[in-house]
Amino acid sequence: MNNTILKNYINGQWINSHSEKLIQVNNPATTRPLAKVPLGSDKDVELAAKAAAAAAKAWRDIPATRRIQYLFKMKQILEAHTDEIAEICTNESGKTFAESKAEMTRAIENIEVACGIPLLLQSEFSEDIATGVDEFMIRQPIGVGACIAPFNFPIMITFWFLPYALACGNTYIVKPSEKVPGTMTRMFELFEELNLPPGVLNMVHGGKETVDAILDHPEIKAISFVGSSGIAKYVYQRGTANGKRVQAQGGAKNPIVVMPDADLETTVKIIADSAFGCAGQRCLAASLVILVGDAKKKFTTKLIEAAKAKKCGYGMDSAADIGPVISIESRRRIKKLIELGIEEGDSLLLDGRTVSVKGFEDGHFVAPTIFDNIKKGGVVHTTEIFGPVLGLMPVETLDDAIELVNQSAYGNSACIFTNSGAAARKFRHEAMAGNIGVNIGVAAPMAFFPFSGWKESFFGDLHAQSRHAVEFYTQTKVVVERWADEWTRKF
Ligand code: NAD
């Protein structure tokens, strides 16, 4: 990439944004400029929505078995360009090359599941609900859909929605995060090879103004949002007030409960990967570890050792375990929250604020940071820090731990580490979070399960991925049917 101004992709053409306001996008490790992205405008959205609406009728009339041929090809394109796209993602988002490649795998898995749409669209049929009368349900597309994505998964998150929306017969608009717009731009360049009918798949760059225009545009009927909770709630409220379907996934503060009987080595390794991988900028990252009974004695020192062993570095350097956070503002915010934790009396066991990476001294690095005995209700306990910062909380019993988990405003995920089936079952049953891990550190559902956030982590009814995405991107039509011949049927 160079420092050019990124274009929108609308109706099969690359066109300039109507907005003259630009945001500079830099590599967070090297701070070198990568691209300039337009802030976007309602005119851009208008063009994209019009193109998508104009393409909708012909697209939905193509049989699903033929629509998915485009998705098979999309999968092949992504497979053939995995390393190239992953490198762009690493340079733009800061995450390691391995983490970017893992995103590609997840994106491709969703395309694979959406390729099963002829089966997923099958529905219910009741014969003879009255003499000679049948009733059945069919699923039809909504029309035009849109996805508004966050910065932390520049590749994967769009594919929680896009493949299903297209497979179901909708046309689509993607709004990437303005912090990482180049990755999706390259993917769209590659998608030109698909030869999709113009208007079926569009991309509009921008920030708040673009989002607001999407939320208000009458042609856009369904919106999938992923980002922080405050914006998710706003998007949900404004979108639904305009009569649209909205699924809005928000932020998180994910607890891991460690029982004294959990396996020491694997538990520590998995927790360190969960808390510090992707520099803690993952909506399923562990940010609280609740140590039950004797677990505190057994696990604390080992967790610090595992955290210290994590190397910060440029994501394309294979020795790096943790890349930089997304921006200098983000690093400032994380440091500020660490300071607040100290002021509130939390004990800082490991301080990652002053890390410097040789050759990348200007990069926005934060090394693993661990607090012990964090204050209940304090900033480290309740705020989504979105950096490699872990808070430890000792409790007496599993019941105490579950109570803490359930007091959280968020409900994206909750995990337990134990060797006891009974403890695990109780936790699974009682923990109030949508994604549960048992001896798993990042409880990310595969593409054939919904990504089930709860509470402030999700606004809406149907989640991302799998059958939920199919239901979200279709509307049901129920037909009650009688044929003239059968009126005279004799029995
Ligand atoms: P963000 O909320 O700042 O931005 C997300 C999207 O909203 C972007 O496309 C952005 O352009 C747009 N946006 C930003 N401000 C807006 C405003 N005032 N009005 C309208 N639109 C606005 O989130 P982010 O910093 O890009 O991503 C990190 C957040 O996303 C974290 O909170 C993380 O937990 C969350 N996240 C959640 C999930 C999940 O599945 N629940 C997955 C990934 C990330």
Coordinates of C-alpha atoms and ligand atoms in Angstrom, one line a residue:
M1 CA 0.0 0.0 0.0
N2 CA 1.1 3.6 -0.4
N3 CA -0.3 6.8 0.8
T4 CA -3.1 7.2 -1.8
I5 CA -6.7 8.2 -1.1
L6 CA -8.9 5.2 -0.9
K7 CA -12.0 5.0 -3.1
N8 CA -15.4 3.6 -2.6
Y9 CA -16.6 0.6 -4.6
I10 CA -20.1 1.2 -5.8
N11 CA -22.1 -0.4 -8.7
G12 CA -19.0 -2.3 -9.9
Q13 CA -16.9 0.9 -10.1
W14 CA -14.1 2.5 -8.0
I15 CA -15.2 6.0 -7.3
N16 CA -14.0 8.9 -5.2
S17 CA -15.9 9.8 -2.1
H18 CA -17.9 13.0 -2.0
S19 CA -16.2 13.8 1.2
E20 CA -13.1 15.9 1.1
K21 CA -12.3 15.2 4.8
L22 CA -9.6 12.6 5.0
I23 CA -8.1 10.5 7.8
Q24 CA -4.5 9.4 7.7
V25 CA -4.0 5.7 8.3
N26 CA -0.6 4.6 9.6
N27 CA 1.1 1.4 10.4
P28 CA 0.9 1.2 14.2
A29 CA 4.3 -0.6 14.5
T30 CA 6.4 1.6 12.2
T31 CA 4.0 4.6 12.2
R32 CA 4.7 4.9 8.4
P33 CA 1.7 6.3 6.4
L34 CA -0.3 3.7 4.5
A35 CA -3.3 5.4 3.0
K36 CA -5.7 8.3 3.5
V37 CA -9.4 7.4 3.9
P38 CA -12.3 9.7 3.3
L39 CA -14.5 10.4 6.3
G40 CA -17.5 9.7 4.0
S41 CA -20.8 11.4 3.4
D42 CA -24.5 10.8 3.0
K43 CA -24.0 11.2 -0.8
D44 CA -21.7 8.2 -0.9
V45 CA -24.3 6.1 1.0
E46 CA -27.0 7.3 -1.3
L47 CA -25.1 6.1 -4.3
A48 CA -24.3 2.7 -2.8
A49 CA -27.9 2.2 -1.5
K50 CA -29.4 3.1 -4.9
A51 CA -27.0 0.8 -6.7
A52 CA -27.7 -2.1 -4.3
A53 CA -31.5 -1.5 -4.5
A54 CA -31.4 -1.5 -8.3
A55 CA -29.5 -4.8 -8.3
A56 CA -31.7 -6.5 -5.7
K57 CA -34.5 -7.8 -7.8
A58 CA -32.3 -9.5 -10.4
W59 CA -30.0 -10.9 -7.7
R60 CA -32.8 -12.5 -5.6
D61 CA -34.2 -14.1 -8.8
I62 CA -31.0 -16.0 -9.4
P63 CA -31.5 -19.4 -7.8
A64 CA -29.5 -20.0 -4.6
T65 CA -27.6 -22.8 -6.2
R66 CA -26.2 -20.3 -8.7
R67 CA -25.7 -17.5 -6.2
I68 CA -23.4 -19.7 -4.1
Q69 CA -21.1 -20.3 -7.1
Y70 CA -19.9 -16.8 -6.5
L71 CA -19.2 -17.7 -2.9
F72 CA -17.3 -20.8 -3.9
K73 CA -15.1 -18.6 -6.0
M74 CA -14.8 -16.0 -3.2
K75 CA -13.4 -18.7 -1.0
Q76 CA -10.9 -19.7 -3.6
I77 CA -9.8 -16.1 -4.1
L78 CA -9.3 -15.7 -0.3
E79 CA -7.4 -19.0 0.0
A80 CA -5.1 -18.0 -2.9
H81 CA -4.4 -14.6 -1.4
T82 CA -4.3 -15.5 2.3
D83 CA -0.7 -14.4 2.9
E84 CA -1.0 -11.2 0.9
I85 CA -4.2 -10.1 2.7
A86 CA -2.9 -11.1 6.1
E87 CA 0.2 -9.0 5.6
I88 CA -1.8 -6.0 4.7
C89 CA -4.0 -6.6 7.8
T90 CA -0.9 -6.9 10.0
N91 CA 0.6 -3.7 8.7
E92 CA -2.6 -1.8 9.1
S93 CA -4.0 -3.2 12.4
G94 CA -0.7 -4.2 14.2
K95 CA -1.7 -7.7 15.0
T96 CA 0.8 -10.5 14.3
F97 CA 0.9 -12.3 10.9
A98 CA -0.3 -15.5 12.6
E99 CA -3.3 -13.6 14.1
S100 CA -4.2 -12.1 10.7
K101 CA -4.0 -15.5 9.0
A102 CA -6.3 -16.9 11.7
E103 CA -8.8 -14.2 10.8
M104 CA -8.6 -15.3 7.2
T105 CA -9.5 -18.9 8.3
R106 CA -12.5 -17.6 10.2
A107 CA -13.7 -15.5 7.2
I108 CA -13.4 -18.5 4.9
E109 CA -15.2 -20.8 7.3
N110 CA -18.2 -18.4 7.2
I111 CA -18.2 -18.5 3.4
E112 CA -18.2 -22.3 3.5
V113 CA -21.2 -22.4 5.8
A114 CA -23.1 -19.9 3.7
C115 CA -22.4 -22.1 0.7
G116 CA -24.9 -24.5 2.3
I117 CA -27.7 -22.0 1.8
P118 CA -29.8 -24.2 -0.4
L119 CA -30.2 -26.5 2.6
L120 CA -30.3 -23.7 5.2
L121 CA -33.1 -21.9 3.3
Q122 CA -35.3 -25.1 3.4
S123 CA -38.4 -24.5 5.4
E124 CA -41.6 -26.0 6.9
F125 CA -44.5 -27.5 5.0
S126 CA -47.8 -28.8 6.5
E127 CA -50.0 -30.8 4.2
D128 CA -53.8 -30.8 4.6
I129 CA -54.2 -28.3 7.4
A130 CA -57.8 -28.4 6.3
T131 CA -59.2 -30.7 3.6
G132 CA -57.1 -30.1 0.4
V133 CA -55.4 -27.1 2.0
D134 CA -51.6 -26.9 2.5
E135 CA -49.5 -24.4 4.4
F136 CA -45.8 -23.7 4.1
M137 CA -43.2 -21.1 4.9
I138 CA -40.6 -19.6 2.6
R139 CA -37.7 -17.4 3.4
Q140 CA -37.1 -14.4 1.1
P141 CA -34.3 -11.8 1.2
I142 CA -34.8 -8.5 3.0
G143 CA -33.4 -6.4 0.1
V144 CA -30.4 -4.3 0.8
G145 CA -28.2 -5.1 3.9
A146 CA -25.2 -3.3 5.4
C147 CA -22.3 -4.2 7.7
I148 CA -20.5 -1.6 9.9
A149 CA -17.3 -3.1 11.1
P150 CA -14.8 -2.4 14.0
F151 CA -11.0 -2.0 13.7
N152 CA -9.9 -5.1 15.6
F153 CA -10.8 -7.7 13.0
P154 CA -10.4 -6.0 9.7
I155 CA -11.0 -9.3 7.8
M156 CA -13.2 -11.6 9.7
I157 CA -16.1 -9.6 11.1
T158 CA -17.5 -8.6 7.7
F159 CA -17.7 -12.3 6.9
W160 CA -19.9 -13.0 9.9
F161 CA -22.6 -11.4 7.7
L162 CA -21.7 -10.8 4.1
P163 CA -21.7 -14.4 2.8
Y164 CA -25.1 -15.1 4.4
A165 CA -26.6 -11.9 3.1
L166 CA -25.5 -12.5 -0.5
A167 CA -26.4 -16.2 -0.4
C168 CA -29.9 -15.4 0.9
G169 CA -30.4 -13.1 -2.1
N170 CA -29.7 -9.7 -0.6
T171 CA -27.5 -7.0 -2.1
Y172 CA -24.9 -5.5 0.3
I173 CA -22.9 -2.5 1.5
V174 CA -19.8 -2.9 3.6
K175 CA -18.5 0.0 5.7
P176 CA -15.0 -0.9 7.1
S177 CA -13.5 0.7 10.1
E178 CA -11.9 4.0 9.1
K179 CA -8.9 2.9 11.2
V180 CA -8.2 -0.2 9.0
P181 CA -9.8 0.5 5.6
G182 CA -7.0 -0.8 3.3
T183 CA -7.5 -4.5 4.1
M184 CA -11.1 -4.6 2.9
T185 CA -10.2 -2.4 0.0
R186 CA -7.7 -5.0 -1.2
M187 CA -10.3 -7.8 -0.7
F188 CA -12.8 -5.8 -2.8
E189 CA -10.1 -5.4 -5.5
L190 CA -9.7 -9.2 -5.6
F191 CA -13.5 -9.7 -5.6
E192 CA -13.6 -8.0 -9.0
E193 CA -12.6 -11.4 -10.3
L194 CA -16.0 -12.7 -9.2
N195 CA -17.8 -10.7 -11.9
L196 CA -20.7 -10.2 -9.6
P197 CA -23.5 -8.2 -11.2
P198 CA -22.9 -4.5 -10.5
G199 CA -24.5 -3.2 -7.3
V200 CA -24.6 -6.6 -5.6
L201 CA -21.6 -5.9 -3.4
N202 CA -20.5 -2.3 -2.5
M203 CA -18.1 -0.7 -0.1
V204 CA -18.3 2.8 1.3
H205 CA -15.6 4.2 3.5
G206 CA -16.2 6.6 6.3
G207 CA -16.9 7.2 10.0
K208 CA -19.9 8.6 11.9
E209 CA -21.4 10.5 9.1
T210 CA -21.4 7.4 6.9
V211 CA -22.9 5.3 9.6
D212 CA -25.7 7.8 10.3
A213 CA -26.5 7.9 6.6
I214 CA -26.7 4.0 6.6
L215 CA -29.0 4.1 9.6
D216 CA -31.3 6.6 8.0
H217 CA -31.4 5.5 4.4
P218 CA -34.8 4.0 3.5
E219 CA -33.5 1.5 1.0
I220 CA -31.2 -0.2 3.6
K221 CA -33.4 -2.7 5.4
A222 CA -31.0 -4.7 7.6
I223 CA -27.8 -3.6 9.5
S224 CA -25.1 -5.7 11.1
F225 CA -22.9 -3.7 13.5
V226 CA -19.9 -4.7 15.5
G227 CA -18.1 -2.2 17.8
S228 CA -18.1 -0.7 21.2
S229 CA -21.2 -0.9 23.4
G230 CA -22.1 2.8 23.4
I231 CA -22.1 3.0 19.6
A232 CA -23.8 -0.5 19.3
K233 CA -26.7 0.8 21.4
Y234 CA -26.9 4.0 19.4
V235 CA -26.9 2.1 16.1
Y236 CA -29.5 -0.3 17.4
Q237 CA -31.8 2.5 18.7
R238 CA -31.5 4.7 15.6
G239 CA -31.7 1.9 13.1
T240 CA -34.7 0.2 14.7
A241 CA -36.5 3.6 15.2
N242 CA -36.2 3.9 11.4
G243 CA -37.9 0.5 11.0
K244 CA -34.8 -1.5 10.1
R245 CA -33.6 -4.8 11.4
V246 CA -30.5 -4.3 13.5
Q247 CA -28.1 -6.7 15.1
A248 CA -25.5 -4.8 17.1
Q249 CA -22.6 -6.5 18.8
G250 CA -20.9 -4.5 21.5
G251 CA -17.9 -4.4 23.9
A252 CA -16.9 -6.9 26.6
K253 CA -15.2 -7.5 29.8
N254 CA -14.6 -11.3 29.8
P255 CA -14.0 -13.2 33.0
I256 CA -12.1 -16.5 33.4
V257 CA -12.8 -18.4 36.6
V258 CA -9.9 -20.6 37.7
M259 CA -10.7 -23.5 40.1
P260 CA -7.9 -24.8 42.4
D261 CA -8.0 -28.2 40.6
A262 CA -7.3 -26.7 37.1
D263 CA -4.3 -27.9 35.3
L264 CA -1.5 -25.4 36.1
E265 CA 0.6 -25.4 32.9
T266 CA -2.2 -25.4 30.2
T267 CA -4.4 -23.1 32.2
V268 CA -1.7 -20.5 32.5
K269 CA -0.6 -20.8 28.9
I270 CA -4.2 -20.5 27.6
I271 CA -5.1 -17.5 29.9
A272 CA -1.9 -15.6 28.8
D273 CA -2.8 -16.2 25.1
S274 CA -6.3 -15.1 25.7
A275 CA -5.5 -11.9 27.7
F276 CA -2.5 -10.7 25.7
G277 CA -3.0 -12.1 22.2
C278 CA -4.1 -9.4 19.7
A279 CA -2.6 -7.0 22.3
G280 CA -5.8 -7.5 24.3
Q281 CA -7.9 -5.9 21.5
R282 CA -10.2 -8.8 21.1
C283 CA -13.9 -8.8 22.1
L284 CA -13.3 -12.3 23.6
A285 CA -10.0 -11.5 25.4
A286 CA -9.8 -12.5 29.0
S287 CA -9.5 -9.3 31.1
L288 CA -10.5 -10.6 34.5
V289 CA -9.2 -13.8 36.2
I290 CA -11.3 -14.9 39.2
L291 CA -9.2 -17.2 41.3
V292 CA -11.2 -19.5 43.5
G293 CA -9.8 -20.6 46.9
D294 CA -6.2 -21.9 46.7
A295 CA -6.0 -21.1 43.0
K296 CA -4.6 -17.7 43.9
K297 CA -1.5 -19.2 45.5
K298 CA -0.9 -21.7 42.7
F299 CA -1.6 -19.5 39.6
T300 CA -0.5 -15.9 40.3
T301 CA 3.3 -16.3 40.0
K302 CA 3.0 -18.6 37.0
L303 CA 0.6 -16.1 35.2
I304 CA 3.2 -13.3 35.7
E305 CA 5.9 -15.6 34.3
A306 CA 3.8 -16.4 31.3
A307 CA 3.0 -12.7 30.7
K308 CA 6.6 -11.7 31.0
A309 CA 7.6 -14.2 28.4
K310 CA 5.3 -12.6 25.8
K311 CA 7.4 -10.5 23.3
C312 CA 6.1 -7.3 21.9
G313 CA 7.2 -6.7 18.3
Y314 CA 6.3 -5.8 14.7
G315 CA 3.6 -8.3 13.6
M316 CA 5.6 -9.5 10.5
D317 CA 8.5 -10.5 12.8
S318 CA 7.8 -14.2 13.6
A319 CA 9.4 -13.8 17.0
A320 CA 6.7 -11.3 18.0
D321 CA 3.8 -12.6 20.2
I322 CA 2.1 -9.2 20.6
G323 CA 1.8 -6.4 18.1
P324 CA 1.2 -2.8 18.9
V325 CA -2.3 -1.4 19.8
I326 CA -4.1 0.4 17.0
S327 CA -3.0 4.0 17.6
I328 CA -1.2 6.5 19.8
E329 CA -4.6 7.6 21.2
S330 CA -5.4 4.0 22.1
R331 CA -2.1 3.6 23.9
R332 CA -2.6 6.8 25.8
R333 CA -6.1 5.7 26.9
I334 CA -4.8 2.3 28.1
K335 CA -2.0 4.0 30.1
K336 CA -4.5 6.4 31.6
L337 CA -6.7 3.5 32.7
I338 CA -3.7 1.7 34.2
E339 CA -2.9 4.9 36.2
L340 CA -6.5 5.1 37.4
G341 CA -6.3 1.5 38.6
I342 CA -3.2 2.4 40.6
E343 CA -4.9 5.4 42.0
E344 CA -7.8 3.3 43.1
G345 CA -5.5 1.0 45.0
D346 CA -5.2 -2.0 42.8
S347 CA -1.8 -3.7 43.1
L348 CA 0.3 -3.6 40.0
L349 CA 2.2 -6.9 39.7
L350 CA 3.4 -6.3 36.1
D351 CA 3.7 -3.0 34.4
G352 CA 3.8 -2.9 30.6
R353 CA 3.6 0.8 30.1
T354 CA 7.2 1.5 29.3
V355 CA 8.0 -1.2 26.8
S356 CA 10.2 -0.2 23.8
V357 CA 10.7 -2.4 20.8
K358 CA 14.1 -2.1 19.1
G359 CA 13.8 -0.7 15.6
F360 CA 10.2 0.2 16.3
E361 CA 10.7 2.8 19.0
D362 CA 7.8 4.9 17.8
G363 CA 5.3 2.0 17.6
H364 CA 2.3 2.0 19.8
F365 CA 3.3 -0.9 22.0
V366 CA 1.9 -1.8 25.4
A367 CA 3.3 -5.0 27.1
P368 CA 1.3 -7.3 29.3
T369 CA 0.2 -5.6 32.5
I370 CA -1.3 -7.5 35.5
F371 CA -3.1 -6.1 38.5
D372 CA -3.9 -8.1 41.7
N373 CA -6.7 -7.7 44.2
I374 CA -8.5 -5.3 41.9
K375 CA -11.2 -3.1 43.5
K376 CA -14.7 -4.4 43.0
G377 CA -16.6 -1.8 40.9
G378 CA -13.3 0.0 40.1
V379 CA -12.0 0.8 36.7
V380 CA -9.9 -2.3 36.1
H381 CA -12.9 -4.4 37.2
T382 CA -15.6 -2.8 35.1
T383 CA -14.0 -0.9 32.1
E384 CA -13.3 -2.5 28.8
I385 CA -9.6 -1.4 28.6
F386 CA -9.1 -3.1 25.2
G387 CA -5.3 -3.6 25.7
P388 CA -3.1 -6.3 27.3
V389 CA -4.2 -5.6 30.8
L390 CA -5.4 -8.3 33.1
G391 CA -7.0 -8.0 36.6
L392 CA -6.9 -10.7 39.2
M393 CA -9.7 -11.2 41.8
P394 CA -9.5 -13.8 44.5
V395 CA -12.8 -15.3 45.8
E396 CA -13.6 -18.1 48.3
T397 CA -16.0 -20.2 46.3
L398 CA -17.4 -21.1 42.9
D399 CA -20.7 -19.4 43.9
D400 CA -18.8 -16.2 44.7
A401 CA -17.1 -16.4 41.3
I402 CA -20.4 -16.9 39.4
E403 CA -21.9 -14.0 41.3
L404 CA -19.1 -11.8 40.2
V405 CA -19.4 -13.0 36.6
N406 CA -23.1 -12.3 36.6
Q407 CA -22.8 -8.8 38.1
S408 CA -21.0 -7.6 35.0
A409 CA -22.8 -5.2 32.6
Y410 CA -21.3 -7.2 29.7
G411 CA -22.1 -10.8 28.7
N412 CA -19.9 -11.6 25.7
S413 CA -18.1 -14.6 27.2
A414 CA -17.2 -16.3 30.4
C415 CA -14.8 -19.2 30.9
I416 CA -13.9 -21.7 33.6
F417 CA -10.8 -23.8 34.0
T418 CA -11.3 -26.9 36.1
N419 CA -10.9 -30.7 36.2
S420 CA -14.4 -31.1 37.8
G421 CA -17.3 -31.9 35.5
A422 CA -19.7 -30.8 38.3
A423 CA -18.1 -27.4 38.6
A424 CA -18.0 -26.9 34.8
R425 CA -21.6 -27.9 34.5
K426 CA -22.8 -25.6 37.2
F427 CA -20.8 -22.7 35.6
R428 CA -22.1 -23.4 32.1
H429 CA -25.7 -23.5 33.5
E430 CA -25.5 -20.4 35.7
A431 CA -23.0 -18.0 34.0
M432 CA -24.8 -15.1 32.3
A433 CA -22.9 -14.8 29.1
G434 CA -23.6 -15.8 25.6
N435 CA -20.3 -17.7 24.8
I436 CA -19.0 -20.1 27.4
G437 CA -15.6 -21.7 27.5
V438 CA -14.7 -24.8 29.6
N439 CA -10.9 -25.0 29.7
I440 CA -11.0 -22.7 26.6
G441 CA -9.6 -19.2 26.8
V442 CA -11.2 -17.6 23.7
A443 CA -14.7 -19.1 23.4
A444 CA -15.1 -18.0 19.8
P445 CA -18.0 -20.0 18.1
M446 CA -17.3 -21.7 14.8
A447 CA -19.1 -20.3 11.8
F448 CA -21.8 -22.9 12.1
F449 CA -22.8 -21.6 15.6
P450 CA -24.1 -18.1 16.4
F451 CA -21.8 -15.6 18.0
S452 CA -24.0 -15.2 21.1
G453 CA -23.2 -12.1 23.1
W454 CA -25.6 -11.1 25.9
K455 CA -26.4 -8.0 27.9
E456 CA -24.5 -4.8 27.0
S457 CA -22.4 -7.0 24.6
F458 CA -25.4 -7.4 22.2
F459 CA -28.4 -5.4 21.1
G460 CA -30.9 -7.3 18.9
D461 CA -32.3 -10.8 18.7
L462 CA -30.4 -12.7 16.0
H463 CA -26.7 -13.0 16.3
A464 CA -23.9 -13.2 13.7
Q465 CA -23.0 -16.4 11.8
S466 CA -24.8 -19.6 10.9
R467 CA -28.6 -20.0 11.1
H468 CA -29.0 -16.7 13.0
A469 CA -27.4 -14.8 10.1
V470 CA -29.7 -16.7 7.6
E471 CA -32.8 -15.7 9.7
F472 CA -31.6 -12.1 10.1
Y473 CA -31.1 -11.7 6.3
T474 CA -34.4 -13.3 5.3
Q475 CA -38.0 -12.6 6.0
T476 CA -40.6 -15.4 6.3
K477 CA -43.6 -15.6 4.2
V478 CA -46.3 -18.1 5.0
V479 CA -48.5 -19.4 2.3
V480 CA -51.9 -21.1 2.8
E481 CA -52.8 -22.9 -0.5
R482 CA -55.8 -24.6 -2.0
W483 CA -56.2 -25.7 -5.6
A484 CA -59.4 -25.7 -7.5
D485 CA -59.2 -29.4 -8.4
E486 CA -59.1 -30.3 -4.8
W487 CA -62.3 -28.4 -3.9
T488 CA -64.2 -31.3 -5.4
R489 CA -62.1 -34.0 -4.0
K490 CA -64.2 -36.9 -2.8
F491 CA -63.2 -38.8 0.4
Ligands
NAD1 P1 -16.1 1.6 17.5 O1 -17.4 1.5 18.2 O2 -15.3 2.8 17.8 O3 -16.4 1.6 16.0 C1 -17.1 0.6 15.3 C2 -17.7 1.2 14.0 O4 -18.6 2.3 14.4 C3 -16.7 1.8 13.1 O5 -17.0 1.4 11.8 C4 -16.8 3.3 13.2 O6 -16.6 4.0 12.0 C5 -18.3 3.5 13.7 N1 -18.4 4.6 14.6 C6 -17.5 5.1 15.5 N2 -18.0 6.1 16.2 C7 -19.3 6.3 15.8 C8 -20.3 7.2 16.1 N3 -20.1 8.1 17.1 N4 -21.5 7.1 15.5 C9 -21.7 6.1 14.6 N5 -20.7 5.3 14.2 C10 -19.5 5.3 14.8 O7 -15.3 0.3 17.8 P2 -13.8 0.0 17.5 O8 -12.9 0.7 18.4 O9 -13.6 0.0 16.0 O10 -13.8 -1.6 17.9 C11 -13.5 -2.1 19.2 C12 -14.8 -2.4 19.9 O11 -15.5 -3.4 19.2 C13 -14.6 -3.0 21.3 O12 -15.5 -2.5 22.2 C14 -14.8 -4.5 21.1 O13 -15.2 -5.2 22.2 C15 -15.9 -4.4 20.1 N6 -16.0 -5.7 19.4 C16 -17.1 -6.5 19.7 C17 -17.2 -7.7 19.1 C18 -18.4 -8.6 19.4 O14 -18.5 -9.6 18.7 N7 -19.1 -8.3 20.4 C19 -16.3 -8.1 18.1 C20 -15.2 -7.2 17.8 C21 -15.1 -6.0 18.4

